[in-house]
Short mmCIF file of C-alpha atoms in Angstrom, two decimals:
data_model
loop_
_atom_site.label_atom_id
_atom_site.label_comp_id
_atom_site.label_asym_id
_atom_site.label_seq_id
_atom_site.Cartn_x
_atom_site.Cartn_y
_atom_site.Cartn_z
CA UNK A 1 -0.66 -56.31 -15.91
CA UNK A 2 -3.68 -54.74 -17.09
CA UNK A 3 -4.84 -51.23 -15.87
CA UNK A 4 -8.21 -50.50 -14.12
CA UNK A 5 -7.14 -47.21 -14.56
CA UNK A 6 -8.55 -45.64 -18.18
CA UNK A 7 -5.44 -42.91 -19.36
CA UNK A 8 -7.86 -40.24 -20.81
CA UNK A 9 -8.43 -40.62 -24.35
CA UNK A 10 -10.65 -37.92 -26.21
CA UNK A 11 -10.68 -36.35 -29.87
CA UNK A 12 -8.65 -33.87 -28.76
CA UNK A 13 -5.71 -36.59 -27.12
CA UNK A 14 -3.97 -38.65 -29.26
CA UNK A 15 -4.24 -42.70 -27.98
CA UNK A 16 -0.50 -42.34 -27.56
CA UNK A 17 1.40 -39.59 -25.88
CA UNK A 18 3.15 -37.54 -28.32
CA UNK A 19 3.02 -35.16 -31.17
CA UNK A 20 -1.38 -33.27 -31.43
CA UNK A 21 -3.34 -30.53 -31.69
CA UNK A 22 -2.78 -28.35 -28.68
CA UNK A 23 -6.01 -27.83 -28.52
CA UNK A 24 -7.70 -26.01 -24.85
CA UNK A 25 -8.01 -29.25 -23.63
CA UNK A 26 -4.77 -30.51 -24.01
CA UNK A 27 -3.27 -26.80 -23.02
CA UNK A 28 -3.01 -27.47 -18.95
CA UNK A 29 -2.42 -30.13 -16.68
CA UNK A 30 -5.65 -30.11 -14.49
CA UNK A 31 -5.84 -31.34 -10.57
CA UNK A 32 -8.08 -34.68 -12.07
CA UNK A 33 -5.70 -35.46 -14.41
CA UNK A 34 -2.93 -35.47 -11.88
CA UNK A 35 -5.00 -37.54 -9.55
CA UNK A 36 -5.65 -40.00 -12.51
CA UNK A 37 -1.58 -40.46 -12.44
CA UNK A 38 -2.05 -41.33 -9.09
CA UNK A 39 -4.24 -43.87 -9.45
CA UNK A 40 -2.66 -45.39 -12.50
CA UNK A 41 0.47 -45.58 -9.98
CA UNK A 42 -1.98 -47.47 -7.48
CA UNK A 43 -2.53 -49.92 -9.66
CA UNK A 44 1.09 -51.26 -10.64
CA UNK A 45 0.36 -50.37 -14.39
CA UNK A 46 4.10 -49.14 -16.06
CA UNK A 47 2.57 -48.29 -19.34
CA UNK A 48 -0.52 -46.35 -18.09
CA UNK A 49 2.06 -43.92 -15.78
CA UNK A 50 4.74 -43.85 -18.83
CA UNK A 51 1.92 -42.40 -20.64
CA UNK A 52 1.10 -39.41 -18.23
CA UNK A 53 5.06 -38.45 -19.39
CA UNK A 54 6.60 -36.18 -22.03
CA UNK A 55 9.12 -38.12 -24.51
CA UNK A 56 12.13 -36.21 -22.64
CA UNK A 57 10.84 -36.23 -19.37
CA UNK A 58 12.84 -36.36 -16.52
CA UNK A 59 12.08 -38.13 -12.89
CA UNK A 60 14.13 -37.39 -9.81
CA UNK A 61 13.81 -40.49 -7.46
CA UNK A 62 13.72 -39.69 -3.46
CA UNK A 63 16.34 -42.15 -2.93
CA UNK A 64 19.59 -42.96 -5.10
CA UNK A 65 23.45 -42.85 -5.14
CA UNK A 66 23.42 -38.72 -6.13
CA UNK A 67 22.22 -35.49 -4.73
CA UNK A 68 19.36 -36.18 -7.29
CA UNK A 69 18.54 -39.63 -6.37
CA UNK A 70 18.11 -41.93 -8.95
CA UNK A 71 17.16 -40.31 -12.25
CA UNK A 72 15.49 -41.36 -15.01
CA UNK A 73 15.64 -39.18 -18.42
CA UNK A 74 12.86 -40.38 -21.44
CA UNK A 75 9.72 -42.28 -20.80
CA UNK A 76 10.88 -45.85 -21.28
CA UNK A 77 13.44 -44.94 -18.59
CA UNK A 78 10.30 -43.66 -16.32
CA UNK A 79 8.63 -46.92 -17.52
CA UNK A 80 10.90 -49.11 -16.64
CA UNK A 81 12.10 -47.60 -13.75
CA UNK A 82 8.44 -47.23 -12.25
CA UNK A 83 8.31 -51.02 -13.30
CA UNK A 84 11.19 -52.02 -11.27
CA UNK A 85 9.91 -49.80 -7.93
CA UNK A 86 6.39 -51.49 -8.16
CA UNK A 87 7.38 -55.12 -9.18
CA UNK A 88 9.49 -54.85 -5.80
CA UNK A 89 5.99 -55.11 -3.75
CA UNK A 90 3.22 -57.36 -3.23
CA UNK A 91 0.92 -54.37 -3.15
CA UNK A 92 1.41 -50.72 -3.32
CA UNK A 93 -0.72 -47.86 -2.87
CA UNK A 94 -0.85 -44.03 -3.03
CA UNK A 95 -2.99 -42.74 -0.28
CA UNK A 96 -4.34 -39.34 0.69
CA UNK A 97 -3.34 -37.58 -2.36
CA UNK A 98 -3.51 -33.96 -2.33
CA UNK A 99 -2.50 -32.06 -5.50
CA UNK A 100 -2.40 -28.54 -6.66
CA UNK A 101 -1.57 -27.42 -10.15
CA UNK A 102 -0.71 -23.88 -11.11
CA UNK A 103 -0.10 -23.49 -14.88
CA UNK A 104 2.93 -25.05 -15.15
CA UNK A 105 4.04 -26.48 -12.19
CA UNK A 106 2.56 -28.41 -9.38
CA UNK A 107 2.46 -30.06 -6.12
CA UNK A 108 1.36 -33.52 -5.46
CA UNK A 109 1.17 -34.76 -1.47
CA UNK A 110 0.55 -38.47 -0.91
CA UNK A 111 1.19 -41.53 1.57
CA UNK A 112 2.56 -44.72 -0.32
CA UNK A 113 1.67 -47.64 1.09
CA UNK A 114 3.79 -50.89 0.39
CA UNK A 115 4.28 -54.72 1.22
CA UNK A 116 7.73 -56.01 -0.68
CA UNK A 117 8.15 -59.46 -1.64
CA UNK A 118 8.17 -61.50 1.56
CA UNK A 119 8.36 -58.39 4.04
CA UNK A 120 6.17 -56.30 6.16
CA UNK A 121 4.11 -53.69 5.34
CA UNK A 122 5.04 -50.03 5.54
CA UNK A 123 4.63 -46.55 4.45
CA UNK A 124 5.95 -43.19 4.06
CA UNK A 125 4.76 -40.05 3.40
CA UNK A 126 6.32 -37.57 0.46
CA UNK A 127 5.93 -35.34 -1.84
CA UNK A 128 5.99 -34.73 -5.39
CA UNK A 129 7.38 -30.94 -7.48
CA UNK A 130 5.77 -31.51 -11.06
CA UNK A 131 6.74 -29.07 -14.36
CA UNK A 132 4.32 -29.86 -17.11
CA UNK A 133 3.81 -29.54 -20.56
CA UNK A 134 0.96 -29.10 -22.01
CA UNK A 135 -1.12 -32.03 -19.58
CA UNK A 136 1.81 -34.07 -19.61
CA UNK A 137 4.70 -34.51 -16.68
CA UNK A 138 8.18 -33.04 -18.01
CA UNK A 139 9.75 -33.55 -14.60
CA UNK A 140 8.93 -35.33 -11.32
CA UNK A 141 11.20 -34.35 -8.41
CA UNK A 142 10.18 -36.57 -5.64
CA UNK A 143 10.51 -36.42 -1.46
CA UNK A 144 9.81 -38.50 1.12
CA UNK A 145 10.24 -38.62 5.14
CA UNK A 146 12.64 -40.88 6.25
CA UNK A 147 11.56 -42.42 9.98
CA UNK A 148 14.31 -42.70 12.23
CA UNK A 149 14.90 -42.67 16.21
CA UNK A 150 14.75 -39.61 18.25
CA UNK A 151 18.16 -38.92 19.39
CA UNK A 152 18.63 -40.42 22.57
CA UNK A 153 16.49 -43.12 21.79
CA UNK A 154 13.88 -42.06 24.54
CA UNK A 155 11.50 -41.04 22.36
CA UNK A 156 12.06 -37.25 23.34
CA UNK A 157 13.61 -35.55 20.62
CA UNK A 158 15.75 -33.94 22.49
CA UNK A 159 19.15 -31.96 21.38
CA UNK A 160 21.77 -34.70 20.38
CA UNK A 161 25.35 -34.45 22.49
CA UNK A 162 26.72 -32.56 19.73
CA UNK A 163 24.43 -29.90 19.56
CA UNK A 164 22.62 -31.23 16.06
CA UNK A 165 19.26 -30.40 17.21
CA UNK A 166 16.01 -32.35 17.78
CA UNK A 167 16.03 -36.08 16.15
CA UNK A 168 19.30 -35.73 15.15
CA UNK A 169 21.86 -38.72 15.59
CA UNK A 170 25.94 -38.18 15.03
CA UNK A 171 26.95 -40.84 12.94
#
């Protein structure tokens, strides 16, 4: 699906991810240029977010069978795996971004918004702990809140019968 996101392409940034000059403007991820990863994710586009990625980057999903969630290691696995989340909604959305980039690592805060195939819509809010190199992702570890039922089920929050603390169920 084509992108109405542009990925930044100057004289200094090779068309393609990959081997460049490291010049000063290809030195530092910036705050715009994360936001402009956001947005490429807005708009369903696997190729234009594979291309915000280091060769051997790595992505930590929120959700998966491990401690790690589901992970991805290269950018065609980041690619395809982005392409799989996405193609699983009608529309999808990253909302109230917030980012913060300090040399090489940063924080990304956002609200994704979602309608899957045939379902309701929904969201959830989560965050994002980025390493870079250079202006390019090496690793994406990604939370999210899970919603779930005070324990009780009144709405409270109060303690569960076991002690577990506010919101807390005993499985």
């Amino acid at each position: 699906m084509p992108s109405s996101v542009t990925t930044p392409t100057t004289a200094t940034r090779p068309a393609t991810p990959g081997p460049g000059p490291m010049t000063e403007e290809r030195l530092f991820m910036t705050e715009e240029r994360l936001l402009a990863f956001f947005d490429a994710c807005s708009a369903g586009d696997p190729d234009a977010i594979a291309a915000f990625f280091t060769a051997d980057a790595v992505y930590l999903g929120s959700r998966g069978p491990a401690d790690d969630g589901v992970v991805f290691e290269g950018r065609e696995a980041v690619r395809a795996g982005m392409a799989a989340f996405l193609g699983g909604y009608a529309d999808a959305s990253y909302r109230d971004v917030d980012v913060r980039v300090g040399g090489s690592w940063g924080l990304a805060t956002w609200t994704f918004h979602g309608t899957p195939h045939g379902g309701v819509p929904s969201s959830y809010r989560g965050v994002d702990v980025l390493a870079f190199e250079g202006d390019l992702i090496r690793r994406k570890d990604a939370f999210r809140k899970e919603r779930s039922e005070p324990a009780g089920g009144d709405g409270s929050g109060s303690v569960g019968g076991d002690g577990s603390g506010p919101g807390v169920r005993p499985r």
